[in-house]
PDB file of C-alpha atoms in Angstrom:
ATOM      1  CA  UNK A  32       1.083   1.118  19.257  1.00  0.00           C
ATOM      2  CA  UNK A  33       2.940  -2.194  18.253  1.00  0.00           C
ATOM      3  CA  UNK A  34       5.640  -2.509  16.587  1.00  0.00           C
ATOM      4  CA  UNK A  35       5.486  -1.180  13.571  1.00  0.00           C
ATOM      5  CA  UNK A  36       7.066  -0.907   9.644  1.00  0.00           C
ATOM      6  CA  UNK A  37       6.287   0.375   6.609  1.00  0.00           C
ATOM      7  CA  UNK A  38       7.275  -1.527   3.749  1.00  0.00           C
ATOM      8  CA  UNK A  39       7.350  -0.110  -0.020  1.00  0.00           C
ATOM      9  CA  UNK A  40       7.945  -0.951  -3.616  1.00  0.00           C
ATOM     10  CA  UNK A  41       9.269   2.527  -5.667  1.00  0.00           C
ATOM     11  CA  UNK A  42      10.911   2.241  -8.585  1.00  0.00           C
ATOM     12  CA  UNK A  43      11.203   6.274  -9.404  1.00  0.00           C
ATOM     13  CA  UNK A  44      11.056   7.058  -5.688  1.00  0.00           C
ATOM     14  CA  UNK A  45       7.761   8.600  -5.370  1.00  0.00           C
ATOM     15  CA  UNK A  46       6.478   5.576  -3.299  1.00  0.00           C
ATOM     16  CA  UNK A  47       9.482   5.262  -1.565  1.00  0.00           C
ATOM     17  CA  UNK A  48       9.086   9.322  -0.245  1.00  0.00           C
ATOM     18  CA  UNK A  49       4.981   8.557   0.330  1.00  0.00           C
ATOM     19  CA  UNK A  50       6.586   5.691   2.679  1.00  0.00           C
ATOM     20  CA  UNK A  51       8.900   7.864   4.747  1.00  0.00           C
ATOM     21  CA  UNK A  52       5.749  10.528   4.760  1.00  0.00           C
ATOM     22  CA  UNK A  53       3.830   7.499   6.574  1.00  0.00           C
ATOM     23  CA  UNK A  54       6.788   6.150   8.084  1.00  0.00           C
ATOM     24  CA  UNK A  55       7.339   9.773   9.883  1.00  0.00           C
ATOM     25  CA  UNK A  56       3.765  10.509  10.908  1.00  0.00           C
ATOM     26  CA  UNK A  57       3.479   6.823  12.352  1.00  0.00           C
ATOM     27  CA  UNK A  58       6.714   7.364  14.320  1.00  0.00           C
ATOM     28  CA  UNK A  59       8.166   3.809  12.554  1.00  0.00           C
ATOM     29  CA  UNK A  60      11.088   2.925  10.009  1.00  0.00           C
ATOM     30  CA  UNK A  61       9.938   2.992   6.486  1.00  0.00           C
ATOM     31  CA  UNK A  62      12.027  -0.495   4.641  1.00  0.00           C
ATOM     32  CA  UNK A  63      12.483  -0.662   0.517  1.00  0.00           C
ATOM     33  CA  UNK A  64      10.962  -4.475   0.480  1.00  0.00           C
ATOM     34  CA  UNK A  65      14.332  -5.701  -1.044  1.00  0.00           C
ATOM     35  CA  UNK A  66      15.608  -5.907   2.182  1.00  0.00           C
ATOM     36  CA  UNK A  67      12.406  -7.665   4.005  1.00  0.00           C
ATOM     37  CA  UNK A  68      13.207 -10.721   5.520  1.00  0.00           C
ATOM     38  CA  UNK A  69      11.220 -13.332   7.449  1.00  0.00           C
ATOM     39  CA  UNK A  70      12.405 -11.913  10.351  1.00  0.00           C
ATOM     40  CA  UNK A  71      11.248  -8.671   9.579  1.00  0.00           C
ATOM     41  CA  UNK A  72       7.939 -10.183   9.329  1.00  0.00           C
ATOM     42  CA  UNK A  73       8.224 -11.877  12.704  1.00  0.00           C
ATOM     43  CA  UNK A  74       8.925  -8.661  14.487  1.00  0.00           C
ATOM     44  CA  UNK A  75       5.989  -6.334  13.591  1.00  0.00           C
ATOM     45  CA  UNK A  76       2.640  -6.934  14.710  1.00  0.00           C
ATOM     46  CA  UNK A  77       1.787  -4.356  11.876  1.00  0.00           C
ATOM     47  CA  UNK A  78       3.062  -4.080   8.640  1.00  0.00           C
ATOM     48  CA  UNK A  79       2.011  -1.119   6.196  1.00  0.00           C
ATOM     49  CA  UNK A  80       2.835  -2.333   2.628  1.00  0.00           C
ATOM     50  CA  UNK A  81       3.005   0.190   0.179  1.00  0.00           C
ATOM     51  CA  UNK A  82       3.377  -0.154  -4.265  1.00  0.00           C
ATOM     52  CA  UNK A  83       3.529   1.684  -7.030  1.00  0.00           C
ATOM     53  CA  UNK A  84       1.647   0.694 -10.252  1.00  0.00           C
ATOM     54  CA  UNK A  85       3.254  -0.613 -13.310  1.00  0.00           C
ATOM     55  CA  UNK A  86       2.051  -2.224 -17.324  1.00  0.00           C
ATOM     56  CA  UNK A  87      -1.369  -2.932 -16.720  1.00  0.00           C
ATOM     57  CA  UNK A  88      -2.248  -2.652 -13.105  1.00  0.00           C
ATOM     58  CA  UNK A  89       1.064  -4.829 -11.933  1.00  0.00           C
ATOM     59  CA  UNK A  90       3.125  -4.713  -9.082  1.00  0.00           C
ATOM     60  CA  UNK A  91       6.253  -2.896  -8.672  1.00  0.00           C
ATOM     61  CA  UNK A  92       9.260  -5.310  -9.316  1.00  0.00           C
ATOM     62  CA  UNK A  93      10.857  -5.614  -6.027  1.00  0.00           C
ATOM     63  CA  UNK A  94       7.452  -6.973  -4.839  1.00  0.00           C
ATOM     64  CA  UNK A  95       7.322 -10.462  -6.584  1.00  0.00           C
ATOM     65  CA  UNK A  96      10.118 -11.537  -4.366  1.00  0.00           C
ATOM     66  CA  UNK A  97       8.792  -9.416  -1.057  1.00  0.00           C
ATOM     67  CA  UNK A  98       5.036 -10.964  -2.012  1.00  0.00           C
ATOM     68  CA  UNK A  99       6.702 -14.312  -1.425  1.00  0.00           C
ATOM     69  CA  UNK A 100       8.308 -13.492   1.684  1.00  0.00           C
ATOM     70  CA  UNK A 101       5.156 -12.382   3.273  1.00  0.00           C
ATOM     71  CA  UNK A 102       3.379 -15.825   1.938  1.00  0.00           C
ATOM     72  CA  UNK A 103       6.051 -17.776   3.199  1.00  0.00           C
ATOM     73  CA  UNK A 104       5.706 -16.041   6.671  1.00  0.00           C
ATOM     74  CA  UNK A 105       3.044 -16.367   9.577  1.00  0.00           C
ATOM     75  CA  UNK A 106       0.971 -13.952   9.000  1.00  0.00           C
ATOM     76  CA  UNK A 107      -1.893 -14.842  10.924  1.00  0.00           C
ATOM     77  CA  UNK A 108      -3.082 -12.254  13.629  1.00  0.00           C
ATOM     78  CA  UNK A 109      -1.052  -9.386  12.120  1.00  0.00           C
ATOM     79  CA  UNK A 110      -2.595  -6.236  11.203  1.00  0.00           C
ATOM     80  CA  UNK A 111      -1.960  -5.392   7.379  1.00  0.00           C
ATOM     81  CA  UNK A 112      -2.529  -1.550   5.507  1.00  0.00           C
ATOM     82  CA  UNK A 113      -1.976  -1.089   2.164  1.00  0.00           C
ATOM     83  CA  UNK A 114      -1.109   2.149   0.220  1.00  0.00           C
ATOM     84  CA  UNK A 115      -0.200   2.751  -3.625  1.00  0.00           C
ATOM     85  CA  UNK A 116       0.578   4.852  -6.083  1.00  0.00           C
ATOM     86  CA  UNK A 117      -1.091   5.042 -10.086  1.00  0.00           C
ATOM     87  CA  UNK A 118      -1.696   7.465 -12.630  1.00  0.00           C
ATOM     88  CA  UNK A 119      -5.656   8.150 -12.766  1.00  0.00           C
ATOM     89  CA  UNK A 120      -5.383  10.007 -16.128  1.00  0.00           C
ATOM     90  CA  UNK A 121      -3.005   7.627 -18.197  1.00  0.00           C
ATOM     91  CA  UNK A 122      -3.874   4.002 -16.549  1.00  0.00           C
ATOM     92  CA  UNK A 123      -7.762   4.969 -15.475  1.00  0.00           C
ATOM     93  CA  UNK A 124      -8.375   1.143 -16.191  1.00  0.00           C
ATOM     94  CA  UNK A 125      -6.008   0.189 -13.854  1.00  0.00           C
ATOM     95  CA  UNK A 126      -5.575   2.640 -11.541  1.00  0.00           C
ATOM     96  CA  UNK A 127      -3.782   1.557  -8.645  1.00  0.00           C
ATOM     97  CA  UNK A 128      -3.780  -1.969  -9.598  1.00  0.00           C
ATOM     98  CA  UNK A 129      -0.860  -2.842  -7.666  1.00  0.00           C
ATOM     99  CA  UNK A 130      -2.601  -2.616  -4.191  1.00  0.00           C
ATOM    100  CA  UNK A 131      -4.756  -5.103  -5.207  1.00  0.00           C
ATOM    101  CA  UNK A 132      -2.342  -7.799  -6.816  1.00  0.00           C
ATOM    102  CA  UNK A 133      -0.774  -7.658  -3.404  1.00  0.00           C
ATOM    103  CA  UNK A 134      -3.899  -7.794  -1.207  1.00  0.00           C
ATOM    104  CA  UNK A 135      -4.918 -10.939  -3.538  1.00  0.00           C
ATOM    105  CA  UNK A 136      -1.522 -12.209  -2.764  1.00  0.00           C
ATOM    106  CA  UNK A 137      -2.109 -12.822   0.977  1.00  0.00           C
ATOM    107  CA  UNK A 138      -5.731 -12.031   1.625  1.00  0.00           C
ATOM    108  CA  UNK A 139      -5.771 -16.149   3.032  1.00  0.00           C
ATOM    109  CA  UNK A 140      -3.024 -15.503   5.321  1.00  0.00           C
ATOM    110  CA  UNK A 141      -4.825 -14.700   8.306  1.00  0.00           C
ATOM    111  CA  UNK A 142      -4.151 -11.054   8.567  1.00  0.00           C
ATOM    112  CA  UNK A 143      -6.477  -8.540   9.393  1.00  0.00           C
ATOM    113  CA  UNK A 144      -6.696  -5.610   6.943  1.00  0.00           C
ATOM    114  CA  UNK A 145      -7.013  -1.917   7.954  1.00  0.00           C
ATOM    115  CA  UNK A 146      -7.482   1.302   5.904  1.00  0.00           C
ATOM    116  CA  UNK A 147     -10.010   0.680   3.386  1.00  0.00           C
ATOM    117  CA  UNK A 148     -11.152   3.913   1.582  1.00  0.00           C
ATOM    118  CA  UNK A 149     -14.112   5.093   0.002  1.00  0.00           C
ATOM    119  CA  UNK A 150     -13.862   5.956  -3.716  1.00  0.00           C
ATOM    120  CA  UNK A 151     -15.850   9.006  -3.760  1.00  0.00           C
ATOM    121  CA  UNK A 152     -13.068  11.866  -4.885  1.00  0.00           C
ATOM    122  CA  UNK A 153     -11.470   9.799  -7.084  1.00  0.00           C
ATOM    123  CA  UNK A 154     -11.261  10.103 -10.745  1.00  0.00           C
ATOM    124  CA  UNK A 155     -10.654   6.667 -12.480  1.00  0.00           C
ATOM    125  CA  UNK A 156     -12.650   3.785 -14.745  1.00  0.00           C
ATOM    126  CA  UNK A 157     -11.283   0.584 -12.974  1.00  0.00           C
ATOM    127  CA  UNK A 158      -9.439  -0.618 -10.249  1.00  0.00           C
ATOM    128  CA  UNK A 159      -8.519  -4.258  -9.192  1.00  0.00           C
ATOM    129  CA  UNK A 160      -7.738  -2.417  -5.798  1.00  0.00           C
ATOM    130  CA  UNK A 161     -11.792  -1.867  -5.195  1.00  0.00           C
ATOM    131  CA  UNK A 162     -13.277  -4.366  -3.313  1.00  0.00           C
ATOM    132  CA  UNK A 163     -17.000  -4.350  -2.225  1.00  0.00           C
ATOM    133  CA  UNK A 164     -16.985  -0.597  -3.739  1.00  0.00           C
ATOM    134  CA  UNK A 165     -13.876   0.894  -1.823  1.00  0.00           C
ATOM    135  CA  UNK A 166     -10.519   0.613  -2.287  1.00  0.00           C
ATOM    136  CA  UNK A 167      -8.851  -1.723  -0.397  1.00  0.00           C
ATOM    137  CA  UNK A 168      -6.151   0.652   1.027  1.00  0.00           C
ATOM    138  CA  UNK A 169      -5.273   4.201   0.155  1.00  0.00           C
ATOM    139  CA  UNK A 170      -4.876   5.248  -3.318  1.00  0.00           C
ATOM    140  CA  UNK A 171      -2.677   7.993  -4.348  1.00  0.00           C
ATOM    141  CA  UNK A 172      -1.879   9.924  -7.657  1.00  0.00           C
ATOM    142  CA  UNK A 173       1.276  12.257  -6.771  1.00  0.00           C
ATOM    143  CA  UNK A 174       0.786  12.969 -10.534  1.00  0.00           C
ATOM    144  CA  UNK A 175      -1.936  14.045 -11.327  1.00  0.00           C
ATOM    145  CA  UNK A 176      -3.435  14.844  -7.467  1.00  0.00           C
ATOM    146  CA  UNK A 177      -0.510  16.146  -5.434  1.00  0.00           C
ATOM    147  CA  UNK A 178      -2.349  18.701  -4.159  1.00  0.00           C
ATOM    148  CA  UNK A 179      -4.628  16.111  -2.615  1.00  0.00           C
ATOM    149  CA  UNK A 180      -1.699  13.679  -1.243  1.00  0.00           C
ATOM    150  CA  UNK A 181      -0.873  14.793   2.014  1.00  0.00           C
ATOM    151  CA  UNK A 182      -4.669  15.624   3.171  1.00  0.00           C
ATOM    152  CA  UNK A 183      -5.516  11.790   1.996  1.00  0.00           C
ATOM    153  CA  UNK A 184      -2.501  10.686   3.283  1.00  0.00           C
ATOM    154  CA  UNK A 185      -3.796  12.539   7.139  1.00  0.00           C
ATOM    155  CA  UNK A 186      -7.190  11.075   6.606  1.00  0.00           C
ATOM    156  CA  UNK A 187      -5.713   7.742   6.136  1.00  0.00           C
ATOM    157  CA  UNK A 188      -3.520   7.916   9.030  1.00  0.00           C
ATOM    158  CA  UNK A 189      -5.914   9.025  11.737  1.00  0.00           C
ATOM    159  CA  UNK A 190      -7.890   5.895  10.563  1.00  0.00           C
ATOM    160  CA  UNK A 191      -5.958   3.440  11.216  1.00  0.00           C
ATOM    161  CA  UNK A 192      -3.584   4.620  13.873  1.00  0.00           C
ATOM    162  CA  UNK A 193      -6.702   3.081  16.262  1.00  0.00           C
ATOM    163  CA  UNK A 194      -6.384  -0.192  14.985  1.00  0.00           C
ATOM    164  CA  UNK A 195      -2.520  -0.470  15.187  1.00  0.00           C
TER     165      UNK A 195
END
């Protein structure tokens, strides 16, 4: 595997422990995106970026200034996965909006993106994050769904462990 990282956004920690879940099984360092740098960037082939959810469908905070970190930096060739966190039963409209304000973000960058997943098992009404009628990296609810977090979190790991 190339060099790895997996990058998240948490603001009450429950994307930041997802992360280090990923982070572990991948055998990589999970990074709070406040400290990504451009060199960061440089160094991975692969980068697993990970947000919660916040308002209506927005990124987590800390993102606005990671998002322009990663547009400011060569992204071409890399391999990109995304992950996220929402609350199906609350923010159904939105669910797990923030994956796809960052995907939108640097889907012209030249990346290659991994780790699509199919909607079927999910319970929501919209999601920016669906593209072409799957989501455009894994969705979680640690919520409302915990019981299903770590077997969608395996799933989504054997997936794209190939690719990286």
């Amino acid at each position: 595997m190339n060099a790895t990282i997996v990058i998240y956004g948490s603001s009450t920690g429950t994307c930041e422990a997802i992360a280090e879940k990923i982070a572990s099984q991948l055998g990589c360092e999970a990074l709070n995106v406040q400290d990504l740098t451009a060199d960061i960037v440089a160094a991975n082939q692969n980068l697993i970026l990970g947000t919660s959810t916040w308002g209506a469908g927005e990124l987590q905070d800390d993102w606005y200034d990671g998002l322009k970190t990663l547009q400011s930096a060569d992204l071409s060739g890399k391999t990109i996965a995304l992950f996220g966190c929402g609350d199906c039963s609350t923010y159904s409209d939105t669910f797990v909006g923030g994956i796809g304000e960052l995907y939108n973000g640097i889907k012209d960058s030249g990346a290659k993106f991994i780790g699509s997943v199919e909607t079927d098992g999910y319970t929501f009404d919209d999601s920016e994050a669906v593209i072409d009628g799957k989501f455009i990296g894994l969705p979680l609810d640690d919520i409302n769904e915990d019981d299903k977090t770590d077997t969608r979190i395996e799933a989504w790991i054997a997936a794209i462990t190939p690719c990286l």
